[in-house]
PDB file of C-alpha atoms in Angstrom:
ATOM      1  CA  UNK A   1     199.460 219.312  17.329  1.00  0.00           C
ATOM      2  CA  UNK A   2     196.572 221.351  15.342  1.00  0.00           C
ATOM      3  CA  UNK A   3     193.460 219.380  15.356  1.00  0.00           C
ATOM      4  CA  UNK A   4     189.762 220.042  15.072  1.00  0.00           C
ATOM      5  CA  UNK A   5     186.796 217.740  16.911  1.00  0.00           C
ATOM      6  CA  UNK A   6     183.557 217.473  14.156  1.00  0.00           C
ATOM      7  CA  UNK A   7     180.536 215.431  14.264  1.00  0.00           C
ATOM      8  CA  UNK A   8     180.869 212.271  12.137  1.00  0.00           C
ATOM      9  CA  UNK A   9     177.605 211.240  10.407  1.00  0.00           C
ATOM     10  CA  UNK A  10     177.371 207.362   9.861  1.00  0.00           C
ATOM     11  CA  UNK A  11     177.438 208.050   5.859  1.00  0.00           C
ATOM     12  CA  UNK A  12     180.817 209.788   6.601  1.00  0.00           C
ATOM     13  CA  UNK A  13     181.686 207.060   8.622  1.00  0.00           C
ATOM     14  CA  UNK A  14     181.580 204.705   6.360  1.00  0.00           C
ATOM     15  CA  UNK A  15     183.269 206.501   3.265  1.00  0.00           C
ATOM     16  CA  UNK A  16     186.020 206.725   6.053  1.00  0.00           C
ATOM     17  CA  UNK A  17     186.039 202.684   6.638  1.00  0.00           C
ATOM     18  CA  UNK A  18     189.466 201.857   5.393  1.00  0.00           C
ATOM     19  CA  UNK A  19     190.943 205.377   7.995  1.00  0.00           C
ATOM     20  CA  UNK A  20     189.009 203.770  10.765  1.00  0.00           C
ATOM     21  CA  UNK A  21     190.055 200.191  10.356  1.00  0.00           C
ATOM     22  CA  UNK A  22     194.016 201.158  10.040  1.00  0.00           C
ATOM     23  CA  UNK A  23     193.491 204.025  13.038  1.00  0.00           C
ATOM     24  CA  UNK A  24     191.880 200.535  15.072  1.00  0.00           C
ATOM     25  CA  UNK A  25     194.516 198.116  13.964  1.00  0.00           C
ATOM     26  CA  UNK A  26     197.284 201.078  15.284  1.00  0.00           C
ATOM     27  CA  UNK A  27     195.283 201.851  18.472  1.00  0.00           C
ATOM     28  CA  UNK A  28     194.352 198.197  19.320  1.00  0.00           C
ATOM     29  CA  UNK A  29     197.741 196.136  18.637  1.00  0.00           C
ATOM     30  CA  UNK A  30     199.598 197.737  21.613  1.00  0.00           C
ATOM     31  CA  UNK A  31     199.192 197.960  25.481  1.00  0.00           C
ATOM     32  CA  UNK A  32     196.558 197.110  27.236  1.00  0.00           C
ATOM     33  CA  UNK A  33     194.283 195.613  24.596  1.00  0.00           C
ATOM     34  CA  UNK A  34     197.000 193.539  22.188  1.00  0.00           C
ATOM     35  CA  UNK A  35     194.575 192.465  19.335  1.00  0.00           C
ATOM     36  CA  UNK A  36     195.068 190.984  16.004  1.00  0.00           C
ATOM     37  CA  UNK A  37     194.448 193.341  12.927  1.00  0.00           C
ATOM     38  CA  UNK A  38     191.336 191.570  12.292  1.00  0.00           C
ATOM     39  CA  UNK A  39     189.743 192.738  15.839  1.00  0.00           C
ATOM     40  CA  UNK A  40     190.185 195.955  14.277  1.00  0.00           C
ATOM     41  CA  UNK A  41     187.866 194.685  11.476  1.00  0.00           C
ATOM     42  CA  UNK A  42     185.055 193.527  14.076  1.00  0.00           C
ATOM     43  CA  UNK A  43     185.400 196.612  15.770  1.00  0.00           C
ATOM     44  CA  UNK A  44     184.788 198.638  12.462  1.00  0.00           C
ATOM     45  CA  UNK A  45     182.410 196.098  11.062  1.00  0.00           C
ATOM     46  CA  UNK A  46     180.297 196.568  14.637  1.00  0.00           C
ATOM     47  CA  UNK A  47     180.402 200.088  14.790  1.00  0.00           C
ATOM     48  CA  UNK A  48     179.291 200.679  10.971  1.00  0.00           C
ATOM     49  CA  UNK A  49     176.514 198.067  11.987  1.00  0.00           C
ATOM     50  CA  UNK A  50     175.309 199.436  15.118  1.00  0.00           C
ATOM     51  CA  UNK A  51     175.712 203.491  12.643  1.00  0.00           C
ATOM     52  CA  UNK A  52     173.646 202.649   9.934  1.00  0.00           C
ATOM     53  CA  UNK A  53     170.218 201.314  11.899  1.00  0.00           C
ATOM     54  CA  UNK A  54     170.234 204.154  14.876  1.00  0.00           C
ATOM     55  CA  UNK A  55     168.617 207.015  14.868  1.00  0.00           C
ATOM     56  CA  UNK A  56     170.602 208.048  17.820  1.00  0.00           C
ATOM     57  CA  UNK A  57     174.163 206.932  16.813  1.00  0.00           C
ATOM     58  CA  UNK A  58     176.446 209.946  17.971  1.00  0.00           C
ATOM     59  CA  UNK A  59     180.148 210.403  16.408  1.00  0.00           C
ATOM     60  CA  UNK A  60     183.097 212.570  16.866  1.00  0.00           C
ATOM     61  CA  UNK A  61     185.958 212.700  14.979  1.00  0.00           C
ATOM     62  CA  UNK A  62     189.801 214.088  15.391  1.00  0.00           C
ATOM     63  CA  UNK A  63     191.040 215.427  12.423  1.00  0.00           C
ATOM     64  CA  UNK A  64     194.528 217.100  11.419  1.00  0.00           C
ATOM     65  CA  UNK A  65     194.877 220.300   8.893  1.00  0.00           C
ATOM     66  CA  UNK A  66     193.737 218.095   5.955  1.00  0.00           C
ATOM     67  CA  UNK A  67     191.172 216.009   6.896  1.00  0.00           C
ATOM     68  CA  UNK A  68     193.043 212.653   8.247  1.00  0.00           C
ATOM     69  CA  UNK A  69     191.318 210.920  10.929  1.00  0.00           C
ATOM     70  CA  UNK A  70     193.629 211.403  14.717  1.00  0.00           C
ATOM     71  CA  UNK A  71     190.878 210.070  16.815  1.00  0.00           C
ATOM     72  CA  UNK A  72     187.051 209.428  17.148  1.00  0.00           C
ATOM     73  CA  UNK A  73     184.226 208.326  19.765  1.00  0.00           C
ATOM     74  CA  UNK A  74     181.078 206.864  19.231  1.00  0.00           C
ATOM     75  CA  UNK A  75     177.879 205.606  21.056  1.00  0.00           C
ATOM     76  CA  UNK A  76     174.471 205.523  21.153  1.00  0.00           C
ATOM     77  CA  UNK A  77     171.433 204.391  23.215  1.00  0.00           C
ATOM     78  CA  UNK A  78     171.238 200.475  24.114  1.00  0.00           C
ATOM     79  CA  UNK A  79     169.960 197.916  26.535  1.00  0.00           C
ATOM     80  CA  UNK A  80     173.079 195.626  25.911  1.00  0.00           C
ATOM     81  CA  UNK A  81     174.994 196.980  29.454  1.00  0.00           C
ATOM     82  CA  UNK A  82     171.709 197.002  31.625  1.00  0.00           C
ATOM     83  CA  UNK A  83     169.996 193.948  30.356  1.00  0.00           C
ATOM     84  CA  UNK A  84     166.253 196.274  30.443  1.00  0.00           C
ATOM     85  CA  UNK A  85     166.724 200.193  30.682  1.00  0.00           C
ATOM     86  CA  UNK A  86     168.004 202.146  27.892  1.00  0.00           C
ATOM     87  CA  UNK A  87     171.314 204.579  28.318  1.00  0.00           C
ATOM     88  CA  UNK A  88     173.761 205.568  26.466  1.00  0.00           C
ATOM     89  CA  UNK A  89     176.576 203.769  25.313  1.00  0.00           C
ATOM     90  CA  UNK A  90     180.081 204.992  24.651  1.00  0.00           C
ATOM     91  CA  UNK A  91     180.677 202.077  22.391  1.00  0.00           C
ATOM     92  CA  UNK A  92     184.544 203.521  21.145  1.00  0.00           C
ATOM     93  CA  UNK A  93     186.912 206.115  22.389  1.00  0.00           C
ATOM     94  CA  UNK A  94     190.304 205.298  19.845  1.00  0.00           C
ATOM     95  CA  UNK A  95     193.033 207.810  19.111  1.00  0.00           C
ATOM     96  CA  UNK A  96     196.013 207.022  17.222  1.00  0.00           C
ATOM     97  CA  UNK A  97     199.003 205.891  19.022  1.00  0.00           C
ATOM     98  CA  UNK A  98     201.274 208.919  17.853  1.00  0.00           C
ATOM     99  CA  UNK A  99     198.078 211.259  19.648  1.00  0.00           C
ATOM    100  CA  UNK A 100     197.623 209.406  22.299  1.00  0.00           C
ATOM    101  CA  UNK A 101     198.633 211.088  26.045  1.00  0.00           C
ATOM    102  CA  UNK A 102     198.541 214.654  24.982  1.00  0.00           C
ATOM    103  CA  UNK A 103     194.515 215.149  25.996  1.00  0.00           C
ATOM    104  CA  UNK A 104     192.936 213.958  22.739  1.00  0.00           C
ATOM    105  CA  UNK A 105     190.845 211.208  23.964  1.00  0.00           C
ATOM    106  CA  UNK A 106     189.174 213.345  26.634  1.00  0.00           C
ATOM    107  CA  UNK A 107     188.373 215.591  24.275  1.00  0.00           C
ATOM    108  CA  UNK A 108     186.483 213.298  22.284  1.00  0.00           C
ATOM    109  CA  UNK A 109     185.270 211.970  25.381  1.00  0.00           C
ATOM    110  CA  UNK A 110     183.537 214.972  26.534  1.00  0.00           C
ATOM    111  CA  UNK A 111     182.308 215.703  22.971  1.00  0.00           C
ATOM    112  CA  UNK A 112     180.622 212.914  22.145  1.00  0.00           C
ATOM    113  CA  UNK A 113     178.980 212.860  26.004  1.00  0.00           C
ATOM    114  CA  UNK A 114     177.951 216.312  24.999  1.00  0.00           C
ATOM    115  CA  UNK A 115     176.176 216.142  22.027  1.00  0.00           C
ATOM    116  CA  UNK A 116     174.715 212.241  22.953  1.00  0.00           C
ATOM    117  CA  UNK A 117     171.118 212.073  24.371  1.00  0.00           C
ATOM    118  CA  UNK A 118     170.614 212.997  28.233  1.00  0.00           C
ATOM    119  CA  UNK A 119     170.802 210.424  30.465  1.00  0.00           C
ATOM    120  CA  UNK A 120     173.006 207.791  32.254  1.00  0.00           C
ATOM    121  CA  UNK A 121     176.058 206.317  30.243  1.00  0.00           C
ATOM    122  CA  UNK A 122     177.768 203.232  30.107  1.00  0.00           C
ATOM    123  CA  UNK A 123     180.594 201.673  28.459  1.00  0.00           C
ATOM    124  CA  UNK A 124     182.326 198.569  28.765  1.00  0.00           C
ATOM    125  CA  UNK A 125     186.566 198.379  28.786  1.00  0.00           C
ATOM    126  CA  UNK A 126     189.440 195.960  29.817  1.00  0.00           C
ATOM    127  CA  UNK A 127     189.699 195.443  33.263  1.00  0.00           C
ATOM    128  CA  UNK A 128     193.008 197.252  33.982  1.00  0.00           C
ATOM    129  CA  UNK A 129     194.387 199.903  35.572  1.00  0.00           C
ATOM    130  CA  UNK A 130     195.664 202.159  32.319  1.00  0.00           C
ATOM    131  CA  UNK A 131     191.936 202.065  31.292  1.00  0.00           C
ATOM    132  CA  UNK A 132     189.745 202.116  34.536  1.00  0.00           C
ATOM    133  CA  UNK A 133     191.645 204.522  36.340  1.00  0.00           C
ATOM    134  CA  UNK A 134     191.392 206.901  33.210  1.00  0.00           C
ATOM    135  CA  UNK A 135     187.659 206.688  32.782  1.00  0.00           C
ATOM    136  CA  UNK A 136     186.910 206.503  36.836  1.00  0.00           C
ATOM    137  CA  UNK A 137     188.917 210.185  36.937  1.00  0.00           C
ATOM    138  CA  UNK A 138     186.848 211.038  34.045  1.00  0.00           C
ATOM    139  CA  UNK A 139     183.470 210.770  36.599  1.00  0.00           C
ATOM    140  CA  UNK A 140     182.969 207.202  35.820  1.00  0.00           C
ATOM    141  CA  UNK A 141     182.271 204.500  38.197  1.00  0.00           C
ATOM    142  CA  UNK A 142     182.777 200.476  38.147  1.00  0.00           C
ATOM    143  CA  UNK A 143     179.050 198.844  37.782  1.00  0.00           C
ATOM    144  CA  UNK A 144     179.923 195.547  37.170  1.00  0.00           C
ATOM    145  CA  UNK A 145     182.678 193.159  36.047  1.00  0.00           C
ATOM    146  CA  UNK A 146     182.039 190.652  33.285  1.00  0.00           C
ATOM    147  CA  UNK A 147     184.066 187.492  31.016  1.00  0.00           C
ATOM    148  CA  UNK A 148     182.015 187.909  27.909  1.00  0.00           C
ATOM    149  CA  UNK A 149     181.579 184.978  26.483  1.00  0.00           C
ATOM    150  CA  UNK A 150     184.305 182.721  25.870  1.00  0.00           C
ATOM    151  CA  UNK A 151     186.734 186.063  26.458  1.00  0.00           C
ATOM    152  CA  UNK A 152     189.931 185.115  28.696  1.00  0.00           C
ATOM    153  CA  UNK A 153     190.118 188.626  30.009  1.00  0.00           C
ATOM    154  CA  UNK A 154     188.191 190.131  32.578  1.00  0.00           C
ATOM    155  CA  UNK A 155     185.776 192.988  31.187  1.00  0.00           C
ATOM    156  CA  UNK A 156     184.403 196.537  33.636  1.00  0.00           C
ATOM    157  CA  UNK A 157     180.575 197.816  32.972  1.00  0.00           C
ATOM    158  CA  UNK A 158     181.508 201.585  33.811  1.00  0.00           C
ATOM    159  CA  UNK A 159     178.484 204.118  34.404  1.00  0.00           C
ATOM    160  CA  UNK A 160     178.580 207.903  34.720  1.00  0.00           C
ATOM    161  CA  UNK A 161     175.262 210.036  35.192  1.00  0.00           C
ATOM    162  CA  UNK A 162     175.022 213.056  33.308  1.00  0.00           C
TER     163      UNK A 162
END
């Protein structure tokens, strides 16, 4: 698989809306997370959101030879996951299904924690196995454990200091 990791800008990431809403509805339909296409739109709708009003809204994409979007991550800096001090969220880490398992998502991973601003990080995931025991061997450790909302499923606050 030939690929190249590049910064996505949120301008770019929004000319790409209809890539990133079919590469969510691909990712998000299967094991663990089994979502309806339109979480896929809340996800896209949320990220695009959260891109356009940050100054610190980080991006990396996964593209193939010409151009099409494999895989991206994206964060930024945000009280939501502490409740007072700011750190930096990895807010999405999706890679298509056909990608997935072959190292692509730590890739992006360790991109986007690269080029985001110093500091702790957080992110928040599916309590279950396939995607805590991926992130805690990627340096990142269970903070808390949440039910959002009116969510049925059971939610993990991970942290990892950089």
């Amino acid at each position: 698989m030939t690929y190249r990791l590049a910064p996505l800008g949120a301008e770019e990431l929004a000319a790409r809306r209809d890539e990133l809403l079919a590469l969510c509805a691909q990712a998000f339909c299967g094991e663990p997370w089994h979502e309806p296409p339109l979480g896929a739109v809340r996800t896209v709708d949320r990220l695009l959101g959260s891109a356009a009003g940050r100054d610190d809204f980080t991006a990396v994409a996964a593209l193939d030879a010409e151009g099409a979007l494999l895989g991206f991550s994206a964060g930024w800096s945000d009280t939501v996951l502490t409740g007072d001090a700011r750190a930096f969220e990895l807010a999405e880490l999706v890679v298509a299904p056909g990608h997935q398992g072959r190292g692509l998502g730590r890739r992006l991973h360790d991109a986007l924690l690269g080029a985001a601003v110093p500091g702790p990080a957080l992110l928040m995931t599916l309590d279950v196995p396939a995607l805590t025991d991926r992130y805690t061997a990627w340096g990142w450790t269970v903070a808390d454990r949440r039910r959002p909302g009116a969510e049925q499923r059971a939610y993990v606050v991970m942290r990892r200091e950089r």
